[in-house]
Amino acid sequence: MRKTGKLDYIELAAVGGTLDQVKSFYSAAFGWTFTDYGPDYSAFAEGLDGGFQAEVPAKPLPILYSEALEDSLAAVQEAGGTIVKPIFSFPGGRRFHFVDPAGNELAVWGE
């Protein structure tokens, strides 16, 4: 069950190799399966859902779920987080990105 503030999704970079190489590795090593969403994104559902992004910096992006995205954005700002990408739409919902006080970038998404 999705709940506000719980880790819900993670995006990993595929910049060090091609998307096909990364998919092939995880398929071979762990039996993962993928759903492609265009040439630059492939999703997986292996315990914690996630996907590989071909055109992003080489670091993971933890993504939290929110039942009320605007409320979560306000709460992040009030707690001292810095919004680095305001709310935007993507296939499947909307999200924003923020940096926490330690410099970690996370995202929050909602339907």
PDB file of N, CA and C in Angstrom:
ATOM      1  N   MET A   1       0.846  -1.177   0.000  1.00  0.00           N
ATOM      2  CA  MET A   1       0.000   0.000   0.000  1.00  0.00           C
ATOM      3  C   MET A   1       0.890   1.237   0.000  1.00  0.00           C
ATOM      4  N   ARG A   2       0.604   2.166  -0.870  1.00  0.00           N
ATOM      5  CA  ARG A   2       1.385   3.397  -0.937  1.00  0.00           C
ATOM      6  C   ARG A   2       0.975   4.340   0.181  1.00  0.00           C
ATOM      7  N   LYS A   3       1.983   4.958   0.783  1.00  0.00           N
ATOM      8  CA  LYS A   3       1.750   5.929   1.850  1.00  0.00           C
ATOM      9  C   LYS A   3       2.696   7.096   1.668  1.00  0.00           C
ATOM     10  N   THR A   4       2.239   8.254   2.047  1.00  0.00           N
ATOM     11  CA  THR A   4       3.057   9.452   1.953  1.00  0.00           C
ATOM     12  C   THR A   4       4.352   9.279   2.736  1.00  0.00           C
ATOM     13  N   GLY A   5       5.467   9.627   2.088  1.00  0.00           N
ATOM     14  CA  GLY A   5       6.766   9.608   2.741  1.00  0.00           C
ATOM     15  C   GLY A   5       7.494   8.276   2.699  1.00  0.00           C
ATOM     16  N   LYS A   6       6.879   7.226   2.172  1.00  0.00           N
ATOM     17  CA  LYS A   6       7.536   5.925   2.102  1.00  0.00           C
ATOM     18  C   LYS A   6       8.254   5.785   0.765  1.00  0.00           C
ATOM     19  N   LEU A   7       9.440   5.183   0.789  1.00  0.00           N
ATOM     20  CA  LEU A   7      10.196   4.955  -0.433  1.00  0.00           C
ATOM     21  C   LEU A   7       9.357   4.098  -1.361  1.00  0.00           C
ATOM     22  N   ASP A   8       9.164   4.580  -2.603  1.00  0.00           N
ATOM     23  CA  ASP A   8       8.238   3.940  -3.516  1.00  0.00           C
ATOM     24  C   ASP A   8       8.883   3.534  -4.837  1.00  0.00           C
ATOM     25  N   TYR A   9       9.957   4.170  -5.246  1.00  0.00           N
ATOM     26  CA  TYR A   9      10.527   3.955  -6.573  1.00  0.00           C
ATOM     27  C   TYR A   9      11.958   4.454  -6.558  1.00  0.00           C
ATOM     28  N   ILE A  10      12.797   3.890  -7.381  1.00  0.00           N
ATOM     29  CA  ILE A  10      14.167   4.386  -7.486  1.00  0.00           C
ATOM     30  C   ILE A  10      14.580   4.358  -8.948  1.00  0.00           C
ATOM     31  N   GLU A  11      15.249   5.410  -9.384  1.00  0.00           N
ATOM     32  CA  GLU A  11      15.791   5.462 -10.734  1.00  0.00           C
ATOM     33  C   GLU A  11      17.305   5.400 -10.651  1.00  0.00           C
ATOM     34  N   LEU A  12      17.892   4.555 -11.473  1.00  0.00           N
ATOM     35  CA  LEU A  12      19.331   4.375 -11.513  1.00  0.00           C
ATOM     36  C   LEU A  12      19.848   4.789 -12.882  1.00  0.00           C
ATOM     37  N   ALA A  13      21.057   5.261 -12.927  1.00  0.00           N
ATOM     38  CA  ALA A  13      21.644   5.715 -14.187  1.00  0.00           C
ATOM     39  C   ALA A  13      22.138   4.532 -15.006  1.00  0.00           C
ATOM     40  N   ALA A  14      22.047   4.685 -16.309  1.00  0.00           N
ATOM     41  CA  ALA A  14      22.618   3.715 -17.242  1.00  0.00           C
ATOM     42  C   ALA A  14      23.652   4.413 -18.115  1.00  0.00           C
ATOM     43  N   VAL A  15      24.208   5.514 -17.632  1.00  0.00           N
ATOM     44  CA  VAL A  15      25.115   6.348 -18.406  1.00  0.00           C
ATOM     45  C   VAL A  15      26.442   5.653 -18.673  1.00  0.00           C
ATOM     46  N   GLY A  16      26.940   4.829 -17.740  1.00  0.00           N
ATOM     47  CA  GLY A  16      28.228   4.170 -17.910  1.00  0.00           C
ATOM     48  C   GLY A  16      28.234   3.090 -18.978  1.00  0.00           C
ATOM     49  N   GLY A  17      27.089   2.653 -19.402  1.00  0.00           N
ATOM     50  CA  GLY A  17      26.941   1.666 -20.465  1.00  0.00           C
ATOM     51  C   GLY A  17      25.681   2.001 -21.218  1.00  0.00           C
ATOM     52  N   THR A  18      25.341   1.201 -22.194  1.00  0.00           N
ATOM     53  CA  THR A  18      24.088   1.469 -22.882  1.00  0.00           C
ATOM     54  C   THR A  18      22.941   0.888 -22.064  1.00  0.00           C
ATOM     55  N   LEU A  19      21.749   1.359 -22.322  1.00  0.00           N
ATOM     56  CA  LEU A  19      20.579   0.850 -21.635  1.00  0.00           C
ATOM     57  C   LEU A  19      20.446  -0.656 -21.869  1.00  0.00           C
ATOM     58  N   ASP A  20      20.706  -1.107 -23.093  1.00  0.00           N
ATOM     59  CA  ASP A  20      20.629  -2.535 -23.391  1.00  0.00           C
ATOM     60  C   ASP A  20      21.650  -3.333 -22.596  1.00  0.00           C
ATOM     61  N   GLN A  21      22.854  -2.794 -22.407  1.00  0.00           N
ATOM     62  CA  GLN A  21      23.877  -3.492 -21.622  1.00  0.00           C
ATOM     63  C   GLN A  21      23.446  -3.630 -20.165  1.00  0.00           C
ATOM     64  N   VAL A  22      22.884  -2.553 -19.619  1.00  0.00           N
ATOM     65  CA  VAL A  22      22.453  -2.580 -18.218  1.00  0.00           C
ATOM     66  C   VAL A  22      21.305  -3.570 -18.048  1.00  0.00           C
ATOM     67  N   LYS A  23      20.343  -3.536 -18.948  1.00  0.00           N
ATOM     68  CA  LYS A  23      19.220  -4.475 -18.884  1.00  0.00           C
ATOM     69  C   LYS A  23      19.718  -5.915 -18.999  1.00  0.00           C
ATOM     70  N   SER A  24      20.638  -6.149 -19.913  1.00  0.00           N
ATOM     71  CA  SER A  24      21.183  -7.486 -20.113  1.00  0.00           C
ATOM     72  C   SER A  24      21.884  -7.985 -18.846  1.00  0.00           C
ATOM     73  N   PHE A  25      22.663  -7.104 -18.209  1.00  0.00           N
ATOM     74  CA  PHE A  25      23.360  -7.477 -16.978  1.00  0.00           C
ATOM     75  C   PHE A  25      22.380  -7.888 -15.893  1.00  0.00           C
ATOM     76  N   TYR A  26      21.382  -7.049 -15.592  1.00  0.00           N
ATOM     77  CA  TYR A  26      20.455  -7.358 -14.506  1.00  0.00           C
ATOM     78  C   TYR A  26      19.558  -8.540 -14.838  1.00  0.00           C
ATOM     79  N   SER A  27      19.249  -8.723 -16.120  1.00  0.00           N
ATOM     80  CA  SER A  27      18.492  -9.911 -16.524  1.00  0.00           C
ATOM     81  C   SER A  27      19.306 -11.171 -16.279  1.00  0.00           C
ATOM     82  N   ALA A  28      20.573 -11.116 -16.671  1.00  0.00           N
ATOM     83  CA  ALA A  28      21.438 -12.289 -16.509  1.00  0.00           C
ATOM     84  C   ALA A  28      21.789 -12.545 -15.048  1.00  0.00           C
ATOM     85  N   ALA A  29      22.117 -11.502 -14.330  1.00  0.00           N
ATOM     86  CA  ALA A  29      22.580 -11.662 -12.950  1.00  0.00           C
ATOM     87  C   ALA A  29      21.465 -12.009 -11.977  1.00  0.00           C
ATOM     88  N   PHE A  30      20.277 -11.399 -12.178  1.00  0.00           N
ATOM     89  CA  PHE A  30      19.214 -11.543 -11.180  1.00  0.00           C
ATOM     90  C   PHE A  30      17.853 -11.933 -11.744  1.00  0.00           C
ATOM     91  N   GLY A  31      17.763 -12.110 -13.060  1.00  0.00           N
ATOM     92  CA  GLY A  31      16.491 -12.500 -13.657  1.00  0.00           C
ATOM     93  C   GLY A  31      15.466 -11.387 -13.771  1.00  0.00           C
ATOM     94  N   TRP A  32      15.925 -10.142 -13.709  1.00  0.00           N
ATOM     95  CA  TRP A  32      15.009  -9.011 -13.811  1.00  0.00           C
ATOM     96  C   TRP A  32      14.383  -8.953 -15.198  1.00  0.00           C
ATOM     97  N   THR A  33      13.146  -8.455 -15.256  1.00  0.00           N
ATOM     98  CA  THR A  33      12.479  -8.182 -16.518  1.00  0.00           C
ATOM     99  C   THR A  33      12.201  -6.689 -16.598  1.00  0.00           C
ATOM    100  N   PHE A  34      12.026  -6.192 -17.798  1.00  0.00           N
ATOM    101  CA  PHE A  34      11.902  -4.748 -18.016  1.00  0.00           C
ATOM    102  C   PHE A  34      10.724  -4.411 -18.912  1.00  0.00           C
ATOM    103  N   THR A  35      10.214  -3.203 -18.730  1.00  0.00           N
ATOM    104  CA  THR A  35       9.216  -2.620 -19.613  1.00  0.00           C
ATOM    105  C   THR A  35       9.813  -1.346 -20.170  1.00  0.00           C
ATOM    106  N   ASP A  36       9.953  -1.269 -21.488  1.00  0.00           N
ATOM    107  CA  ASP A  36      10.547  -0.094 -22.126  1.00  0.00           C
ATOM    108  C   ASP A  36       9.505   1.000 -22.318  1.00  0.00           C
ATOM    109  N   TYR A  37       9.906   2.224 -22.019  1.00  0.00           N
ATOM    110  CA  TYR A  37       9.097   3.418 -22.237  1.00  0.00           C
ATOM    111  C   TYR A  37       9.901   4.353 -23.120  1.00  0.00           C
ATOM    112  N   GLY A  38      10.028   3.998 -24.378  1.00  0.00           N
ATOM    113  CA  GLY A  38      10.829   4.776 -25.308  1.00  0.00           C
ATOM    114  C   GLY A  38      12.272   4.314 -25.286  1.00  0.00           C
ATOM    115  N   PRO A  39      13.137   4.994 -26.060  1.00  0.00           N
ATOM    116  CA  PRO A  39      14.521   4.543 -26.209  1.00  0.00           C
ATOM    117  C   PRO A  39      15.419   4.850 -25.015  1.00  0.00           C
ATOM    118  N   ASP A  40      14.989   5.736 -24.108  1.00  0.00           N
ATOM    119  CA  ASP A  40      15.859   6.183 -23.021  1.00  0.00           C
ATOM    120  C   ASP A  40      15.400   5.773 -21.629  1.00  0.00           C
ATOM    121  N   TYR A  41      14.362   4.937 -21.529  1.00  0.00           N
ATOM    122  CA  TYR A  41      13.873   4.576 -20.199  1.00  0.00           C
ATOM    123  C   TYR A  41      13.330   3.163 -20.210  1.00  0.00           C
ATOM    124  N   SER A  42      13.727   2.385 -19.218  1.00  0.00           N
ATOM    125  CA  SER A  42      13.243   1.021 -19.062  1.00  0.00           C
ATOM    126  C   SER A  42      12.971   0.777 -17.585  1.00  0.00           C
ATOM    127  N   ALA A  43      11.762   0.356 -17.269  1.00  0.00           N
ATOM    128  CA  ALA A  43      11.345   0.179 -15.877  1.00  0.00           C
ATOM    129  C   ALA A  43      11.461  -1.282 -15.453  1.00  0.00           C
ATOM    130  N   PHE A  44      11.617  -1.494 -14.145  1.00  0.00           N
ATOM    131  CA  PHE A  44      11.614  -2.830 -13.571  1.00  0.00           C
ATOM    132  C   PHE A  44      10.720  -2.846 -12.350  1.00  0.00           C
ATOM    133  N   ALA A  45      10.259  -4.024 -11.977  1.00  0.00           N
ATOM    134  CA  ALA A  45       9.451  -4.215 -10.780  1.00  0.00           C
ATOM    135  C   ALA A  45      10.014  -5.422 -10.051  1.00  0.00           C
ATOM    136  N   GLU A  46      11.048  -5.193  -9.288  1.00  0.00           N
ATOM    137  CA  GLU A  46      11.786  -6.279  -8.635  1.00  0.00           C
ATOM    138  C   GLU A  46      11.897  -6.000  -7.141  1.00  0.00           C
ATOM    139  N   GLY A  47      10.816  -6.175  -6.420  1.00  0.00           N
ATOM    140  CA  GLY A  47      10.788  -5.823  -5.002  1.00  0.00           C
ATOM    141  C   GLY A  47      10.398  -4.364  -4.903  1.00  0.00           C
ATOM    142  N   LEU A  48      11.367  -3.493  -4.837  1.00  0.00           N
ATOM    143  CA  LEU A  48      11.144  -2.066  -4.934  1.00  0.00           C
ATOM    144  C   LEU A  48      11.142  -1.742  -6.426  1.00  0.00           C
ATOM    145  N   ASP A  49      10.063  -1.174  -6.926  1.00  0.00           N
ATOM    146  CA  ASP A  49      10.015  -0.825  -8.343  1.00  0.00           C
ATOM    147  C   ASP A  49      11.063   0.222  -8.661  1.00  0.00           C
ATOM    148  N   GLY A  50      11.456   0.296  -9.907  1.00  0.00           N
ATOM    149  CA  GLY A  50      12.434   1.288 -10.324  1.00  0.00           C
ATOM    150  C   GLY A  50      12.655   1.225 -11.812  1.00  0.00           C
ATOM    151  N   GLY A  51      13.630   1.979 -12.281  1.00  0.00           N
ATOM    152  CA  GLY A  51      13.944   2.000 -13.699  1.00  0.00           C
ATOM    153  C   GLY A  51      15.331   2.551 -13.920  1.00  0.00           C
ATOM    154  N   PHE A  52      15.837   2.359 -15.130  1.00  0.00           N
ATOM    155  CA  PHE A  52      17.127   2.913 -15.524  1.00  0.00           C
ATOM    156  C   PHE A  52      16.896   4.050 -16.500  1.00  0.00           C
ATOM    157  N   GLN A  53      17.559   5.177 -16.277  1.00  0.00           N
ATOM    158  CA  GLN A  53      17.463   6.370 -17.112  1.00  0.00           C
ATOM    159  C   GLN A  53      18.771   6.513 -17.866  1.00  0.00           C
ATOM    160  N   ALA A  54      18.714   6.588 -19.189  1.00  0.00           N
ATOM    161  CA  ALA A  54      19.938   6.624 -19.995  1.00  0.00           C
ATOM    162  C   ALA A  54      20.610   7.985 -19.999  1.00  0.00           C
ATOM    163  N   GLU A  55      19.904   9.050 -19.724  1.00  0.00           N
ATOM    164  CA  GLU A  55      20.457  10.396 -19.904  1.00  0.00           C
ATOM    165  C   GLU A  55      20.471  11.221 -18.626  1.00  0.00           C
ATOM    166  N   VAL A  56      20.899  10.635 -17.509  1.00  0.00           N
ATOM    167  CA  VAL A  56      20.948  11.374 -16.239  1.00  0.00           C
ATOM    168  C   VAL A  56      22.304  11.184 -15.584  1.00  0.00           C
ATOM    169  N   PRO A  57      22.644  12.002 -14.600  1.00  0.00           N
ATOM    170  CA  PRO A  57      23.903  11.803 -13.875  1.00  0.00           C
ATOM    171  C   PRO A  57      23.958  10.397 -13.261  1.00  0.00           C
ATOM    172  N   ALA A  58      25.157   9.916 -13.060  1.00  0.00           N
ATOM    173  CA  ALA A  58      25.365   8.550 -12.583  1.00  0.00           C
ATOM    174  C   ALA A  58      25.203   8.443 -11.070  1.00  0.00           C
ATOM    175  N   LYS A  59      23.992   8.634 -10.583  1.00  0.00           N
ATOM    176  CA  LYS A  59      23.706   8.413  -9.168  1.00  0.00           C
ATOM    177  C   LYS A  59      22.240   8.040  -9.026  1.00  0.00           C
ATOM    178  N   PRO A  60      21.904   7.230  -8.042  1.00  0.00           N
ATOM    179  CA  PRO A  60      20.517   6.828  -7.848  1.00  0.00           C
ATOM    180  C   PRO A  60      19.634   8.009  -7.456  1.00  0.00           C
ATOM    181  N   LEU A  61      18.362   7.909  -7.790  1.00  0.00           N
ATOM    182  CA  LEU A  61      17.381   8.913  -7.404  1.00  0.00           C
ATOM    183  C   LEU A  61      16.261   8.220  -6.636  1.00  0.00           C
ATOM    184  N   PRO A  62      16.304   8.246  -5.289  1.00  0.00           N
ATOM    185  CA  PRO A  62      15.183   7.698  -4.528  1.00  0.00           C
ATOM    186  C   PRO A  62      13.936   8.545  -4.777  1.00  0.00           C
ATOM    187  N   ILE A  63      12.806   7.874  -4.941  1.00  0.00           N
ATOM    188  CA  ILE A  63      11.551   8.569  -5.219  1.00  0.00           C
ATOM    189  C   ILE A  63      10.516   8.140  -4.196  1.00  0.00           C
ATOM    190  N   LEU A  64       9.950   9.118  -3.513  1.00  0.00           N
ATOM    191  CA  LEU A  64       8.925   8.880  -2.509  1.00  0.00           C
ATOM    192  C   LEU A  64       7.555   9.095  -3.131  1.00  0.00           C
ATOM    193  N   TYR A  65       6.548   8.482  -2.562  1.00  0.00           N
ATOM    194  CA  TYR A  65       5.170   8.663  -3.031  1.00  0.00           C
ATOM    195  C   TYR A  65       4.454   9.666  -2.136  1.00  0.00           C
ATOM    196  N   SER A  66       3.517  10.406  -2.714  1.00  0.00           N
ATOM    197  CA  SER A  66       2.695  11.332  -1.942  1.00  0.00           C
ATOM    198  C   SER A  66       1.245  11.253  -2.394  1.00  0.00           C
ATOM    199  N   GLU A  67       0.354  11.211  -1.425  1.00  0.00           N
ATOM    200  CA  GLU A  67      -1.070  11.250  -1.714  1.00  0.00           C
ATOM    201  C   GLU A  67      -1.524  12.678  -2.019  1.00  0.00           C
ATOM    202  N   ALA A  68      -0.732  13.679  -1.632  1.00  0.00           N
ATOM    203  CA  ALA A  68      -1.052  15.101  -1.848  1.00  0.00           C
ATOM    204  C   ALA A  68       0.254  15.809  -2.212  1.00  0.00           C
ATOM    205  N   LEU A  69       0.563  15.846  -3.502  1.00  0.00           N
ATOM    206  CA  LEU A  69       1.865  16.304  -3.968  1.00  0.00           C
ATOM    207  C   LEU A  69       2.179  17.740  -3.553  1.00  0.00           C
ATOM    208  N   GLU A  70       1.219  18.639  -3.700  1.00  0.00           N
ATOM    209  CA  GLU A  70       1.456  20.037  -3.330  1.00  0.00           C
ATOM    210  C   GLU A  70       1.741  20.177  -1.840  1.00  0.00           C
ATOM    211  N   ASP A  71       1.037  19.404  -1.019  1.00  0.00           N
ATOM    212  CA  ASP A  71       1.287  19.431   0.435  1.00  0.00           C
ATOM    213  C   ASP A  71       2.695  18.928   0.749  1.00  0.00           C
ATOM    214  N   SER A  72       3.125  17.895   0.035  1.00  0.00           N
ATOM    215  CA  SER A  72       4.471  17.365   0.260  1.00  0.00           C
ATOM    216  C   SER A  72       5.532  18.360  -0.167  1.00  0.00           C
ATOM    217  N   LEU A  73       5.303  19.057  -1.276  1.00  0.00           N
ATOM    218  CA  LEU A  73       6.248  20.080  -1.722  1.00  0.00           C
ATOM    219  C   LEU A  73       6.385  21.159  -0.650  1.00  0.00           C
ATOM    220  N   ALA A  74       5.254  21.603  -0.121  1.00  0.00           N
ATOM    221  CA  ALA A  74       5.292  22.622   0.937  1.00  0.00           C
ATOM    222  C   ALA A  74       6.012  22.101   2.180  1.00  0.00           C
ATOM    223  N   ALA A  75       5.769  20.849   2.532  1.00  0.00           N
ATOM    224  CA  ALA A  75       6.406  20.271   3.709  1.00  0.00           C
ATOM    225  C   ALA A  75       7.924  20.166   3.526  1.00  0.00           C
ATOM    226  N   VAL A  76       8.362  19.808   2.308  1.00  0.00           N
ATOM    227  CA  VAL A  76       9.801  19.731   2.024  1.00  0.00           C
ATOM    228  C   VAL A  76      10.435  21.108   2.189  1.00  0.00           C
ATOM    229  N   GLN A  77       9.788  22.124   1.635  1.00  0.00           N
ATOM    230  CA  GLN A  77      10.322  23.479   1.749  1.00  0.00           C
ATOM    231  C   GLN A  77      10.349  23.935   3.206  1.00  0.00           C
ATOM    232  N   GLU A  78       9.286  23.674   3.922  1.00  0.00           N
ATOM    233  CA  GLU A  78       9.208  24.095   5.318  1.00  0.00           C
ATOM    234  C   GLU A  78      10.258  23.399   6.186  1.00  0.00           C
ATOM    235  N   ALA A  79      10.615  22.177   5.806  1.00  0.00           N
ATOM    236  CA  ALA A  79      11.607  21.419   6.574  1.00  0.00           C
ATOM    237  C   ALA A  79      13.041  21.791   6.210  1.00  0.00           C
ATOM    238  N   GLY A  80      13.219  22.645   5.199  1.00  0.00           N
ATOM    239  CA  GLY A  80      14.562  23.082   4.835  1.00  0.00           C
ATOM    240  C   GLY A  80      15.115  22.486   3.563  1.00  0.00           C
ATOM    241  N   GLY A  81      14.290  21.732   2.831  1.00  0.00           N
ATOM    242  CA  GLY A  81      14.736  21.184   1.551  1.00  0.00           C
ATOM    243  C   GLY A  81      14.706  22.257   0.470  1.00  0.00           C
ATOM    244  N   THR A  82      15.493  22.049  -0.576  1.00  0.00           N
ATOM    245  CA  THR A  82      15.561  22.971  -1.707  1.00  0.00           C
ATOM    246  C   THR A  82      14.939  22.294  -2.918  1.00  0.00           C
ATOM    247  N   ILE A  83      13.927  22.913  -3.493  1.00  0.00           N
ATOM    248  CA  ILE A  83      13.280  22.366  -4.687  1.00  0.00           C
ATOM    249  C   ILE A  83      14.192  22.626  -5.886  1.00  0.00           C
ATOM    250  N   VAL A  84      14.602  21.576  -6.571  1.00  0.00           N
ATOM    251  CA  VAL A  84      15.474  21.733  -7.733  1.00  0.00           C
ATOM    252  C   VAL A  84      14.730  21.504  -9.046  1.00  0.00           C
ATOM    253  N   LYS A  85      13.580  20.853  -9.007  1.00  0.00           N
ATOM    254  CA  LYS A  85      12.681  20.713 -10.157  1.00  0.00           C
ATOM    255  C   LYS A  85      11.271  20.838  -9.617  1.00  0.00           C
ATOM    256  N   PRO A  86      10.571  21.931  -9.966  1.00  0.00           N
ATOM    257  CA  PRO A  86       9.196  22.074  -9.491  1.00  0.00           C
ATOM    258  C   PRO A  86       8.308  20.972 -10.067  1.00  0.00           C
ATOM    259  N   ILE A  87       7.091  20.891  -9.597  1.00  0.00           N
ATOM    260  CA  ILE A  87       6.165  19.846 -10.039  1.00  0.00           C
ATOM    261  C   ILE A  87       6.043  19.858 -11.561  1.00  0.00           C
ATOM    262  N   PHE A  88       6.200  18.658 -12.134  1.00  0.00           N
ATOM    263  CA  PHE A  88       6.043  18.485 -13.580  1.00  0.00           C
ATOM    264  C   PHE A  88       5.344  17.162 -13.834  1.00  0.00           C
ATOM    265  N   SER A  89       4.738  17.046 -15.007  1.00  0.00           N
ATOM    266  CA  SER A  89       4.043  15.820 -15.396  1.00  0.00           C
ATOM    267  C   SER A  89       4.992  14.880 -16.114  1.00  0.00           C
ATOM    268  N   PHE A  90       4.734  13.591 -15.960  1.00  0.00           N
ATOM    269  CA  PHE A  90       5.459  12.555 -16.691  1.00  0.00           C
ATOM    270  C   PHE A  90       4.464  11.430 -16.931  1.00  0.00           C
ATOM    271  N   PRO A  91       4.754  10.488 -17.823  1.00  0.00           N
ATOM    272  CA  PRO A  91       3.805   9.395 -18.045  1.00  0.00           C
ATOM    273  C   PRO A  91       3.545   8.638 -16.737  1.00  0.00           C
ATOM    274  N   GLY A  92       2.339   8.708 -16.253  1.00  0.00           N
ATOM    275  CA  GLY A  92       1.982   8.008 -15.020  1.00  0.00           C
ATOM    276  C   GLY A  92       1.713   8.899 -13.829  1.00  0.00           C
ATOM    277  N   GLY A  93       2.000  10.194 -13.932  1.00  0.00           N
ATOM    278  CA  GLY A  93       1.728  11.071 -12.795  1.00  0.00           C
ATOM    279  C   GLY A  93       2.452  12.391 -12.877  1.00  0.00           C
ATOM    280  N   ARG A  94       2.732  12.943 -11.690  1.00  0.00           N
ATOM    281  CA  ARG A  94       3.460  14.210 -11.566  1.00  0.00           C
ATOM    282  C   ARG A  94       4.485  14.035 -10.458  1.00  0.00           C
ATOM    283  N   ARG A  95       5.554  14.845 -10.495  1.00  0.00           N
ATOM    284  CA  ARG A  95       6.553  14.770  -9.440  1.00  0.00           C
ATOM    285  C   ARG A  95       7.353  16.050  -9.360  1.00  0.00           C
ATOM    286  N   PHE A  96       8.123  16.163  -8.263  1.00  0.00           N
ATOM    287  CA  PHE A  96       9.094  17.242  -8.112  1.00  0.00           C
ATOM    288  C   PHE A  96      10.355  16.636  -7.519  1.00  0.00           C
ATOM    289  N   HIS A  97      11.469  17.359  -7.672  1.00  0.00           N
ATOM    290  CA  HIS A  97      12.749  16.921  -7.107  1.00  0.00           C
ATOM    291  C   HIS A  97      13.200  17.936  -6.069  1.00  0.00           C
ATOM    292  N   PHE A  98      13.890  17.446  -5.051  1.00  0.00           N
ATOM    293  CA  PHE A  98      14.423  18.331  -4.029  1.00  0.00           C
ATOM    294  C   PHE A  98      15.782  17.827  -3.575  1.00  0.00           C
ATOM    295  N   VAL A  99      16.536  18.717  -2.946  1.00  0.00           N
ATOM    296  CA  VAL A  99      17.805  18.367  -2.326  1.00  0.00           C
ATOM    297  C   VAL A  99      17.635  18.543  -0.827  1.00  0.00           C
ATOM    298  N   ASP A 100      18.034  17.515  -0.085  1.00  0.00           N
ATOM    299  CA  ASP A 100      17.924  17.595   1.365  1.00  0.00           C
ATOM    300  C   ASP A 100      19.118  18.359   1.941  1.00  0.00           C
ATOM    301  N   PRO A 101      19.125  18.638   3.220  1.00  0.00           N
ATOM    302  CA  PRO A 101      20.223  19.418   3.802  1.00  0.00           C
ATOM    303  C   PRO A 101      21.601  18.758   3.673  1.00  0.00           C
ATOM    304  N   ALA A 102      21.646  17.454   3.455  1.00  0.00           N
ATOM    305  CA  ALA A 102      22.926  16.769   3.288  1.00  0.00           C
ATOM    306  C   ALA A 102      23.388  16.752   1.838  1.00  0.00           C
ATOM    307  N   GLY A 103      22.556  17.322   0.928  1.00  0.00           N
ATOM    308  CA  GLY A 103      22.935  17.365  -0.479  1.00  0.00           C
ATOM    309  C   GLY A 103      22.424  16.210  -1.311  1.00  0.00           C
ATOM    310  N   ASN A 104      21.594  15.334  -0.747  1.00  0.00           N
ATOM    311  CA  ASN A 104      21.028  14.223  -1.496  1.00  0.00           C
ATOM    312  C   ASN A 104      19.821  14.673  -2.299  1.00  0.00           C
ATOM    313  N   GLU A 105      19.773  14.288  -3.568  1.00  0.00           N
ATOM    314  CA  GLU A 105      18.601  14.610  -4.387  1.00  0.00           C
ATOM    315  C   GLU A 105      17.614  13.462  -4.313  1.00  0.00           C
ATOM    316  N   LEU A 106      16.364  13.795  -4.062  1.00  0.00           N
ATOM    317  CA  LEU A 106      15.261  12.845  -4.066  1.00  0.00           C
ATOM    318  C   LEU A 106      14.129  13.439  -4.881  1.00  0.00           C
ATOM    319  N   ALA A 107      13.156  12.621  -5.203  1.00  0.00           N
ATOM    320  CA  ALA A 107      11.965  13.096  -5.886  1.00  0.00           C
ATOM    321  C   ALA A 107      10.748  12.602  -5.117  1.00  0.00           C
ATOM    322  N   VAL A 108       9.635  13.278  -5.325  1.00  0.00           N
ATOM    323  CA  VAL A 108       8.350  12.874  -4.751  1.00  0.00           C
ATOM    324  C   VAL A 108       7.351  12.852  -5.898  1.00  0.00           C
ATOM    325  N   TRP A 109       6.590  11.764  -6.002  1.00  0.00           N
ATOM    326  CA  TRP A 109       5.612  11.664  -7.073  1.00  0.00           C
ATOM    327  C   TRP A 109       4.230  11.391  -6.529  1.00  0.00           C
ATOM    328  N   GLY A 110       3.228  11.716  -7.337  1.00  0.00           N
ATOM    329  CA  GLY A 110       1.841  11.437  -7.017  1.00  0.00           C
ATOM    330  C   GLY A 110       1.068  11.208  -8.303  1.00  0.00           C
ATOM    331  N   GLU A 111      -0.090  10.634  -8.158  1.00  0.00           N
ATOM    332  CA  GLU A 111      -0.933  10.339  -9.334  1.00  0.00           C
ATOM    333  C   GLU A 111      -1.794  11.514  -9.710  1.00  0.00           C
TER     334      GLU A 111
END
